[in-house]
């Protein structure tokens, strides 16, 4: 197996951090991001479609 320590000397920075992210910007996560009532409505519709697929189709095939 290859020794992982030999690769550590080639890069002395976090390579994932330089993929187009602004390192000086304040960090935010999804729950902290603002969302509108339209976003909530779209999420609710997606949930209803998922529930219909997950439960409705199997119930139709059983014949309940």
mmCIF file with all atom_site columns, N, CA and C in Angstrom:
data_model
loop_
_atom_site.group_PDB
_atom_site.id
_atom_site.type_symbol
_atom_site.label_atom_id
_atom_site.label_alt_id
_atom_site.label_comp_id
_atom_site.label_asym_id
_atom_site.label_entity_id
_atom_site.label_seq_id
_atom_site.pdbx_PDB_ins_code
_atom_site.Cartn_x
_atom_site.Cartn_y
_atom_site.Cartn_z
_atom_site.occupancy
_atom_site.B_iso_or_equiv
_atom_site.pdbx_formal_charge
_atom_site.auth_seq_id
_atom_site.auth_comp_id
_atom_site.auth_asym_id
_atom_site.auth_atom_id
_atom_site.pdbx_PDB_model_num
ATOM 1   N N  . UNK A 1 1  ? 0.838   -1.186 0.000  1.00 0.00 ? 1  UNK A N  1
ATOM 2   C CA . UNK A 1 1  ? 0.000   0.000  0.000  1.00 0.00 ? 1  UNK A CA 1
ATOM 3   C C  . UNK A 1 1  ? 0.878   1.243  0.000  1.00 0.00 ? 1  UNK A C  1
ATOM 4   N N  . UNK A 1 2  ? 0.327   2.304  -0.530 1.00 0.00 ? 2  UNK A N  1
ATOM 5   C CA . UNK A 1 2  ? 1.071   3.557  -0.577 1.00 0.00 ? 2  UNK A CA 1
ATOM 6   C C  . UNK A 1 2  ? 1.074   4.208  0.803  1.00 0.00 ? 2  UNK A C  1
ATOM 7   N N  . UNK A 1 3  ? 2.155   4.847  1.089  1.00 0.00 ? 3  UNK A N  1
ATOM 8   C CA . UNK A 1 3  ? 2.287   5.552  2.360  1.00 0.00 ? 3  UNK A CA 1
ATOM 9   C C  . UNK A 1 3  ? 1.599   6.910  2.232  1.00 0.00 ? 3  UNK A C  1
ATOM 10  N N  . UNK A 1 4  ? 0.624   7.182  3.104  1.00 0.00 ? 4  UNK A N  1
ATOM 11  C CA . UNK A 1 4  ? -0.117  8.430  3.040  1.00 0.00 ? 4  UNK A CA 1
ATOM 12  C C  . UNK A 1 4  ? 0.732   9.639  3.400  1.00 0.00 ? 4  UNK A C  1
ATOM 13  N N  . UNK A 1 5  ? 1.780   9.440  4.148  1.00 0.00 ? 5  UNK A N  1
ATOM 14  C CA . UNK A 1 5  ? 2.585   10.572 4.591  1.00 0.00 ? 5  UNK A CA 1
ATOM 15  C C  . UNK A 1 5  ? 3.343   11.224 3.445  1.00 0.00 ? 5  UNK A C  1
ATOM 16  N N  . UNK A 1 6  ? 3.628   10.494 2.378  1.00 0.00 ? 6  UNK A N  1
ATOM 17  C CA . UNK A 1 6  ? 4.361   11.100 1.274  1.00 0.00 ? 6  UNK A CA 1
ATOM 18  C C  . UNK A 1 6  ? 3.513   12.131 0.532  1.00 0.00 ? 6  UNK A C  1
ATOM 19  N N  . UNK A 1 7  ? 2.187   11.982 0.555  1.00 0.00 ? 7  UNK A N  1
ATOM 20  C CA . UNK A 1 7  ? 1.321   12.945 -0.105 1.00 0.00 ? 7  UNK A CA 1
ATOM 21  C C  . UNK A 1 7  ? 1.136   14.195 0.747  1.00 0.00 ? 7  UNK A C  1
ATOM 22  N N  . UNK A 1 8  ? 1.281   14.092 2.028  1.00 0.00 ? 8  UNK A N  1
ATOM 23  C CA . UNK A 1 8  ? 1.076   15.233 2.914  1.00 0.00 ? 8  UNK A CA 1
ATOM 24  C C  . UNK A 1 8  ? 2.111   16.318 2.672  1.00 0.00 ? 8  UNK A C  1
ATOM 25  N N  . UNK A 1 9  ? 3.301   15.968 2.239  1.00 0.00 ? 9  UNK A N  1
ATOM 26  C CA . UNK A 1 9  ? 4.331   16.970 2.004  1.00 0.00 ? 9  UNK A CA 1
ATOM 27  C C  . UNK A 1 9  ? 4.123   17.702 0.684  1.00 0.00 ? 9  UNK A C  1
ATOM 28  N N  . UNK A 1 10 ? 3.362   17.105 -0.249 1.00 0.00 ? 10 UNK A N  1
ATOM 29  C CA . UNK A 1 10 ? 3.141   17.744 -1.538 1.00 0.00 ? 10 UNK A CA 1
ATOM 30  C C  . UNK A 1 10 ? 2.185   18.932 -1.416 1.00 0.00 ? 10 UNK A C  1
ATOM 31  N N  . UNK A 1 11 ? 1.205   18.828 -0.565 1.00 0.00 ? 11 UNK A N  1
ATOM 32  C CA . UNK A 1 11 ? 0.245   19.914 -0.378 1.00 0.00 ? 11 UNK A CA 1
ATOM 33  C C  . UNK A 1 11 ? 0.223   20.283 1.095  1.00 0.00 ? 11 UNK A C  1
ATOM 34  N N  . UNK A 1 12 ? 0.438   21.552 1.359  1.00 0.00 ? 12 UNK A N  1
ATOM 35  C CA . UNK A 1 12 ? 0.427   21.996 2.747  1.00 0.00 ? 12 UNK A CA 1
ATOM 36  C C  . UNK A 1 12 ? -0.813  22.830 3.047  1.00 0.00 ? 12 UNK A C  1
ATOM 37  N N  . UNK A 1 13 ? -1.842  22.697 2.228  1.00 0.00 ? 13 UNK A N  1
ATOM 38  C CA . UNK A 1 13 ? -3.085  23.423 2.465  1.00 0.00 ? 13 UNK A CA 1
ATOM 39  C C  . UNK A 1 13 ? -4.262  22.484 2.257  1.00 0.00 ? 13 UNK A C  1
ATOM 40  N N  . UNK A 1 14 ? -5.416  22.938 2.676  1.00 0.00 ? 14 UNK A N  1
ATOM 41  C CA . UNK A 1 14 ? -6.634  22.150 2.528  1.00 0.00 ? 14 UNK A CA 1
ATOM 42  C C  . UNK A 1 14 ? -7.127  22.283 1.092  1.00 0.00 ? 14 UNK A C  1
ATOM 43  N N  . UNK A 1 15 ? -6.964  21.235 0.301  1.00 0.00 ? 15 UNK A N  1
ATOM 44  C CA . UNK A 1 15 ? -7.299  21.323 -1.115 1.00 0.00 ? 15 UNK A CA 1
ATOM 45  C C  . UNK A 1 15 ? -8.796  21.478 -1.348 1.00 0.00 ? 15 UNK A C  1
ATOM 46  N N  . UNK A 1 16 ? -9.628  21.064 -0.423 1.00 0.00 ? 16 UNK A N  1
ATOM 47  C CA . UNK A 1 16 ? -11.072 21.209 -0.589 1.00 0.00 ? 16 UNK A CA 1
ATOM 48  C C  . UNK A 1 16 ? -11.499 22.657 -0.409 1.00 0.00 ? 16 UNK A C  1
ATOM 49  N N  . UNK A 1 17 ? -10.697 23.447 0.252  1.00 0.00 ? 17 UNK A N  1
ATOM 50  C CA . UNK A 1 17 ? -11.063 24.831 0.529  1.00 0.00 ? 17 UNK A CA 1
ATOM 51  C C  . UNK A 1 17 ? -10.875 25.745 -0.673 1.00 0.00 ? 17 UNK A C  1
ATOM 52  N N  . UNK A 1 18 ? -10.109 25.333 -1.670 1.00 0.00 ? 18 UNK A N  1
ATOM 53  C CA . UNK A 1 18 ? -9.866  26.220 -2.803 1.00 0.00 ? 18 UNK A CA 1
ATOM 54  C C  . UNK A 1 18 ? -10.656 25.806 -4.051 1.00 0.00 ? 18 UNK A C  1
ATOM 55  N N  . UNK A 1 19 ? -11.888 25.380 -3.855 1.00 0.00 ? 19 UNK A N  1
ATOM 56  C CA . UNK A 1 19 ? -12.733 24.960 -4.964 1.00 0.00 ? 19 UNK A CA 1
ATOM 57  C C  . UNK A 1 19 ? -13.798 26.013 -5.218 1.00 0.00 ? 19 UNK A C  1
ATOM 58  N N  . UNK A 1 20 ? -13.425 27.267 -5.184 1.00 0.00 ? 20 UNK A N  1
ATOM 59  C CA . UNK A 1 20 ? -14.361 28.335 -5.478 1.00 0.00 ? 20 UNK A CA 1
ATOM 60  C C  . UNK A 1 20 ? -15.067 28.905 -4.268 1.00 0.00 ? 20 UNK A C  1
ATOM 61  N N  . UNK A 1 21 ? -14.658 28.545 -3.070 1.00 0.00 ? 21 UNK A N  1
ATOM 62  C CA . UNK A 1 21 ? -15.269 29.082 -1.868 1.00 0.00 ? 21 UNK A CA 1
ATOM 63  C C  . UNK A 1 21 ? -14.536 30.343 -1.428 1.00 0.00 ? 21 UNK A C  1
ATOM 64  N N  . UNK A 1 22 ? -15.307 31.303 -0.963 1.00 0.00 ? 22 UNK A N  1
ATOM 65  C CA . UNK A 1 22 ? -14.720 32.521 -0.428 1.00 0.00 ? 22 UNK A CA 1
ATOM 66  C C  . UNK A 1 22 ? -14.314 32.248 1.015  1.00 0.00 ? 22 UNK A C  1
ATOM 67  N N  . UNK A 1 23 ? -13.026 32.122 1.243  1.00 0.00 ? 23 UNK A N  1
ATOM 68  C CA . UNK A 1 23 ? -12.532 31.764 2.573  1.00 0.00 ? 23 UNK A CA 1
ATOM 69  C C  . UNK A 1 23 ? -12.684 32.902 3.579  1.00 0.00 ? 23 UNK A C  1
ATOM 70  N N  . UNK A 1 24 ? -12.874 34.124 3.090  1.00 0.00 ? 24 UNK A N  1
ATOM 71  C CA . UNK A 1 24 ? -13.016 35.268 3.990  1.00 0.00 ? 24 UNK A CA 1
ATOM 72  C C  . UNK A 1 24 ? -14.471 35.488 4.401  1.00 0.00 ? 24 UNK A C  1
ATOM 73  N N  . UNK A 1 25 ? -15.425 34.880 3.706  1.00 0.00 ? 25 UNK A N  1
ATOM 74  C CA . UNK A 1 25 ? -16.843 35.078 4.021  1.00 0.00 ? 25 UNK A CA 1
ATOM 75  C C  . UNK A 1 25 ? -17.205 34.336 5.296  1.00 0.00 ? 25 UNK A C  1
ATOM 76  N N  . UNK A 1 26 ? -18.235 34.879 5.984  1.00 0.00 ? 26 UNK A N  1
ATOM 77  C CA . UNK A 1 26 ? -18.717 34.234 7.194  1.00 0.00 ? 26 UNK A CA 1
ATOM 78  C C  . UNK A 1 26 ? -19.372 32.905 6.823  1.00 0.00 ? 26 UNK A C  1
ATOM 79  N N  . UNK A 1 27 ? -19.131 31.886 7.604  1.00 0.00 ? 27 UNK A N  1
ATOM 80  C CA . UNK A 1 27 ? -19.661 30.550 7.317  1.00 0.00 ? 27 UNK A CA 1
ATOM 81  C C  . UNK A 1 27 ? -21.137 30.481 7.658  1.00 0.00 ? 27 UNK A C  1
ATOM 82  N N  . UNK A 1 28 ? -21.925 29.932 6.744  1.00 0.00 ? 28 UNK A N  1
ATOM 83  C CA . UNK A 1 28 ? -23.343 29.701 6.998  1.00 0.00 ? 28 UNK A CA 1
ATOM 84  C C  . UNK A 1 28 ? -23.681 28.265 6.636  1.00 0.00 ? 28 UNK A C  1
ATOM 85  N N  . UNK A 1 29 ? -24.726 27.762 7.245  1.00 0.00 ? 29 UNK A N  1
ATOM 86  C CA . UNK A 1 29 ? -25.197 26.420 6.937  1.00 0.00 ? 29 UNK A CA 1
ATOM 87  C C  . UNK A 1 29 ? -26.649 26.504 6.498  1.00 0.00 ? 29 UNK A C  1
ATOM 88  N N  . UNK A 1 30 ? -27.166 25.444 5.935  1.00 0.00 ? 30 UNK A N  1
ATOM 89  C CA . UNK A 1 30 ? -28.506 25.458 5.349  1.00 0.00 ? 30 UNK A CA 1
ATOM 90  C C  . UNK A 1 30 ? -29.598 25.886 6.335  1.00 0.00 ? 30 UNK A C  1
ATOM 91  N N  . UNK A 1 31 ? -29.640 25.394 7.557  1.00 0.00 ? 31 UNK A N  1
ATOM 92  C CA . UNK A 1 31 ? -30.721 25.828 8.443  1.00 0.00 ? 31 UNK A CA 1
ATOM 93  C C  . UNK A 1 31 ? -30.697 27.327 8.744  1.00 0.00 ? 31 UNK A C  1
ATOM 94  N N  . UNK A 1 32 ? -29.556 27.957 8.573  1.00 0.00 ? 32 UNK A N  1
ATOM 95  C CA . UNK A 1 32 ? -29.456 29.385 8.843  1.00 0.00 ? 32 UNK A CA 1
ATOM 96  C C  . UNK A 1 32 ? -29.790 30.218 7.617  1.00 0.00 ? 32 UNK A C  1
ATOM 97  N N  . UNK A 1 33 ? -29.888 29.602 6.458  1.00 0.00 ? 33 UNK A N  1
ATOM 98  C CA . UNK A 1 33 ? -30.180 30.331 5.237  1.00 0.00 ? 33 UNK A CA 1
ATOM 99  C C  . UNK A 1 33 ? -31.645 30.743 5.212  1.00 0.00 ? 33 UNK A C  1
ATOM 100 N N  . UNK A 1 34 ? -31.939 31.929 4.678  1.00 0.00 ? 34 UNK A N  1
ATOM 101 C CA . UNK A 1 34 ? -33.335 32.360 4.623  1.00 0.00 ? 34 UNK A CA 1
ATOM 102 C C  . UNK A 1 34 ? -34.121 31.560 3.576  1.00 0.00 ? 34 UNK A C  1
ATOM 103 N N  . UNK A 1 35 ? -35.408 31.382 3.822  1.00 0.00 ? 35 UNK A N  1
ATOM 104 C CA . UNK A 1 35 ? -36.270 30.725 2.852  1.00 0.00 ? 35 UNK A CA 1
ATOM 105 C C  . UNK A 1 35 ? -37.632 31.386 2.900  1.00 0.00 ? 35 UNK A C  1
ATOM 106 N N  . UNK A 1 36 ? -38.331 31.314 1.788  1.00 0.00 ? 36 UNK A N  1
ATOM 107 C CA . UNK A 1 36 ? -39.621 31.995 1.674  1.00 0.00 ? 36 UNK A CA 1
ATOM 108 C C  . UNK A 1 36 ? -40.770 31.007 1.836  1.00 0.00 ? 36 UNK A C  1
ATOM 109 N N  . UNK A 1 37 ? -41.979 31.546 1.877  1.00 0.00 ? 37 UNK A N  1
ATOM 110 C CA . UNK A 1 37 ? -43.171 30.700 1.956  1.00 0.00 ? 37 UNK A CA 1
ATOM 111 C C  . UNK A 1 37 ? -43.301 29.855 0.690  1.00 0.00 ? 37 UNK A C  1
ATOM 112 N N  . UNK A 1 38 ? -42.837 30.385 -0.433 1.00 0.00 ? 38 UNK A N  1
ATOM 113 C CA . UNK A 1 38 ? -42.863 29.619 -1.691 1.00 0.00 ? 38 UNK A CA 1
ATOM 114 C C  . UNK A 1 38 ? -41.975 28.385 -1.571 1.00 0.00 ? 38 UNK A C  1
ATOM 115 N N  . UNK A 1 39 ? -40.797 28.532 -0.960 1.00 0.00 ? 39 UNK A N  1
ATOM 116 C CA . UNK A 1 39 ? -39.896 27.388 -0.758 1.00 0.00 ? 39 UNK A CA 1
ATOM 117 C C  . UNK A 1 39 ? -40.549 26.322 0.116  1.00 0.00 ? 39 UNK A C  1
ATOM 118 N N  . UNK A 1 40 ? -41.262 26.772 1.148  1.00 0.00 ? 40 UNK A N  1
ATOM 119 C CA . UNK A 1 40 ? -41.954 25.835 2.041  1.00 0.00 ? 40 UNK A CA 1
ATOM 120 C C  . UNK A 1 40 ? -43.063 25.110 1.284  1.00 0.00 ? 40 UNK A C  1
ATOM 121 N N  . UNK A 1 41 ? -43.811 25.830 0.456  1.00 0.00 ? 41 UNK A N  1
ATOM 122 C CA . UNK A 1 41 ? -44.899 25.220 -0.315 1.00 0.00 ? 41 UNK A CA 1
ATOM 123 C C  . UNK A 1 41 ? -44.356 24.187 -1.300 1.00 0.00 ? 41 UNK A C  1
ATOM 124 N N  . UNK A 1 42 ? -43.266 24.501 -1.969 1.00 0.00 ? 42 UNK A N  1
ATOM 125 C CA . UNK A 1 42 ? -42.663 23.550 -2.908 1.00 0.00 ? 42 UNK A CA 1
ATOM 126 C C  . UNK A 1 42 ? -42.182 22.308 -2.160 1.00 0.00 ? 42 UNK A C  1
ATOM 127 N N  . UNK A 1 43 ? -41.579 22.488 -1.011 1.00 0.00 ? 43 UNK A N  1
ATOM 128 C CA . UNK A 1 43 ? -41.142 21.347 -0.213 1.00 0.00 ? 43 UNK A CA 1
ATOM 129 C C  . UNK A 1 43 ? -42.307 20.492 0.242  1.00 0.00 ? 43 UNK A C  1
ATOM 130 N N  . UNK A 1 44 ? -43.419 21.116 0.581  1.00 0.00 ? 44 UNK A N  1
ATOM 131 C CA . UNK A 1 44 ? -44.607 20.379 1.012  1.00 0.00 ? 44 UNK A CA 1
ATOM 132 C C  . UNK A 1 44 ? -45.187 19.563 -0.140 1.00 0.00 ? 44 UNK A C  1
ATOM 133 N N  . UNK A 1 45 ? -45.222 20.142 -1.339 1.00 0.00 ? 45 UNK A N  1
ATOM 134 C CA . UNK A 1 45 ? -45.718 19.419 -2.512 1.00 0.00 ? 45 UNK A CA 1
ATOM 135 C C  . UNK A 1 45 ? -44.812 18.234 -2.831 1.00 0.00 ? 45 UNK A C  1
ATOM 136 N N  . UNK A 1 46 ? -43.520 18.437 -2.744 1.00 0.00 ? 46 UNK A N  1
ATOM 137 C CA . UNK A 1 46 ? -42.572 17.338 -2.977 1.00 0.00 ? 46 UNK A CA 1
ATOM 138 C C  . UNK A 1 46 ? -42.784 16.230 -1.950 1.00 0.00 ? 46 UNK A C  1
ATOM 139 N N  . UNK A 1 47 ? -43.037 16.614 -0.692 1.00 0.00 ? 47 UNK A N  1
ATOM 140 C CA . UNK A 1 47 ? -43.297 15.614 0.336  1.00 0.00 ? 47 UNK A CA 1
ATOM 141 C C  . UNK A 1 47 ? -44.573 14.825 0.035  1.00 0.00 ? 47 UNK A C  1
ATOM 142 N N  . UNK A 1 48 ? -45.627 15.524 -0.403 1.00 0.00 ? 48 UNK A N  1
ATOM 143 C CA . UNK A 1 48 ? -46.878 14.843 -0.731 1.00 0.00 ? 48 UNK A CA 1
ATOM 144 C C  . UNK A 1 48 ? -46.700 13.849 -1.882 1.00 0.00 ? 48 UNK A C  1
ATOM 145 N N  . UNK A 1 49 ? -45.942 14.235 -2.890 1.00 0.00 ? 49 UNK A N  1
ATOM 146 C CA . UNK A 1 49 ? -45.675 13.317 -3.997 1.00 0.00 ? 49 UNK A CA 1
ATOM 147 C C  . UNK A 1 49 ? -44.886 12.111 -3.496 1.00 0.00 ? 49 UNK A C  1
ATOM 148 N N  . UNK A 1 50 ? -43.923 12.332 -2.642 1.00 0.00 ? 50 UNK A N  1
ATOM 149 C CA . UNK A 1 50 ? -43.145 11.227 -2.081 1.00 0.00 ? 50 UNK A CA 1
ATOM 150 C C  . UNK A 1 50 ? -43.988 10.277 -1.261 1.00 0.00 ? 50 UNK A C  1
ATOM 151 N N  . UNK A 1 51 ? -44.877 10.818 -0.447 1.00 0.00 ? 51 UNK A N  1
ATOM 152 C CA . UNK A 1 51 ? -45.770 9.978  0.357  1.00 0.00 ? 51 UNK A CA 1
ATOM 153 C C  . UNK A 1 51 ? -46.710 9.191  -0.548 1.00 0.00 ? 51 UNK A C  1
ATOM 154 N N  . UNK A 1 52 ? -47.209 9.835  -1.600 1.00 0.00 ? 52 UNK A N  1
ATOM 155 C CA . UNK A 1 52 ? -48.102 9.142  -2.536 1.00 0.00 ? 52 UNK A CA 1
ATOM 156 C C  . UNK A 1 52 ? -47.375 7.990  -3.223 1.00 0.00 ? 52 UNK A C  1
ATOM 157 N N  . UNK A 1 53 ? -46.145 8.202  -3.599 1.00 0.00 ? 53 UNK A N  1
ATOM 158 C CA . UNK A 1 53 ? -45.380 7.140  -4.253 1.00 0.00 ? 53 UNK A CA 1
ATOM 159 C C  . UNK A 1 53 ? -45.041 6.041  -3.250 1.00 0.00 ? 53 UNK A C  1
ATOM 160 N N  . UNK A 1 54 ? -44.617 6.420  -2.061 1.00 0.00 ? 54 UNK A N  1
ATOM 161 C CA . UNK A 1 54 ? -44.171 5.427  -1.068 1.00 0.00 ? 54 UNK A CA 1
ATOM 162 C C  . UNK A 1 54 ? -45.309 4.581  -0.523 1.00 0.00 ? 54 UNK A C  1
ATOM 163 N N  . UNK A 1 55 ? -46.482 5.177  -0.356 1.00 0.00 ? 55 UNK A N  1
ATOM 164 C CA . UNK A 1 55 ? -47.600 4.434  0.250  1.00 0.00 ? 55 UNK A CA 1
ATOM 165 C C  . UNK A 1 55 ? -48.736 4.171  -0.730 1.00 0.00 ? 55 UNK A C  1
ATOM 166 N N  . UNK A 1 56 ? -49.017 5.086  -1.615 1.00 0.00 ? 56 UNK A N  1
ATOM 167 C CA . UNK A 1 56 ? -50.141 4.945  -2.526 1.00 0.00 ? 56 UNK A CA 1
ATOM 168 C C  . UNK A 1 56 ? -49.983 3.827  -3.530 1.00 0.00 ? 56 UNK A C  1
ATOM 169 N N  . UNK A 1 57 ? -48.849 3.760  -4.183 1.00 0.00 ? 57 UNK A N  1
ATOM 170 C CA . UNK A 1 57 ? -48.630 2.718  -5.186 1.00 0.00 ? 57 UNK A CA 1
ATOM 171 C C  . UNK A 1 57 ? -48.648 1.327  -4.569 1.00 0.00 ? 57 UNK A C  1
ATOM 172 N N  . UNK A 1 58 ? -47.958 1.089  -3.462 1.00 0.00 ? 58 UNK A N  1
ATOM 173 C CA . UNK A 1 58 ? -48.064 -0.257 -2.858 1.00 0.00 ? 58 UNK A CA 1
ATOM 174 C C  . UNK A 1 58 ? -49.493 -0.602 -2.427 1.00 0.00 ? 58 UNK A C  1
ATOM 175 N N  . UNK A 1 59 ? -50.229 0.362  -1.906 1.00 0.00 ? 59 UNK A N  1
ATOM 176 C CA . UNK A 1 59 ? -51.621 0.087  -1.497 1.00 0.00 ? 59 UNK A CA 1
ATOM 177 C C  . UNK A 1 59 ? -52.494 -0.242 -2.700 1.00 0.00 ? 59 UNK A C  1
ATOM 178 N N  . UNK A 1 60 ? -52.250 0.407  -3.833 1.00 0.00 ? 60 UNK A N  1
ATOM 179 C CA . UNK A 1 60 ? -53.020 0.119  -5.037 1.00 0.00 ? 60 UNK A CA 1
ATOM 180 C C  . UNK A 1 60 ? -52.732 -1.278 -5.578 1.00 0.00 ? 60 UNK A C  1
ATOM 181 N N  . UNK A 1 61 ? -51.492 -1.728 -5.447 1.00 0.00 ? 61 UNK A N  1
ATOM 182 C CA . UNK A 1 61 ? -51.149 -3.054 -5.952 1.00 0.00 ? 61 UNK A CA 1
ATOM 183 C C  . UNK A 1 61 ? -51.716 -4.166 -5.060 1.00 0.00 ? 61 UNK A C  1
ATOM 184 N N  . UNK A 1 62 ? -51.890 -3.876 -3.764 1.00 0.00 ? 62 UNK A N  1
ATOM 185 C CA . UNK A 1 62 ? -52.449 -4.868 -2.847 1.00 0.00 ? 62 UNK A CA 1
ATOM 186 C C  . UNK A 1 62 ? -53.971 -4.913 -3.000 1.00 0.00 ? 62 UNK A C  1
ATOM 187 N N  . UNK A 1 63 ? -54.564 -3.783 -3.365 1.00 0.00 ? 63 UNK A N  1
ATOM 188 C CA . UNK A 1 63 ? -56.009 -3.743 -3.569 1.00 0.00 ? 63 UNK A CA 1
ATOM 189 C C  . UNK A 1 63 ? -56.785 -3.367 -2.336 1.00 0.00 ? 63 UNK A C  1
ATOM 190 N N  . UNK A 1 64 ? -56.203 -2.582 -1.460 1.00 0.00 ? 64 UNK A N  1
ATOM 191 C CA . UNK A 1 64 ? -56.896 -2.164 -0.234 1.00 0.00 ? 64 UNK A CA 1
ATOM 192 C C  . UNK A 1 64 ? -57.840 -1.040 -0.536 1.00 0.00 ? 64 UNK A C  1
#
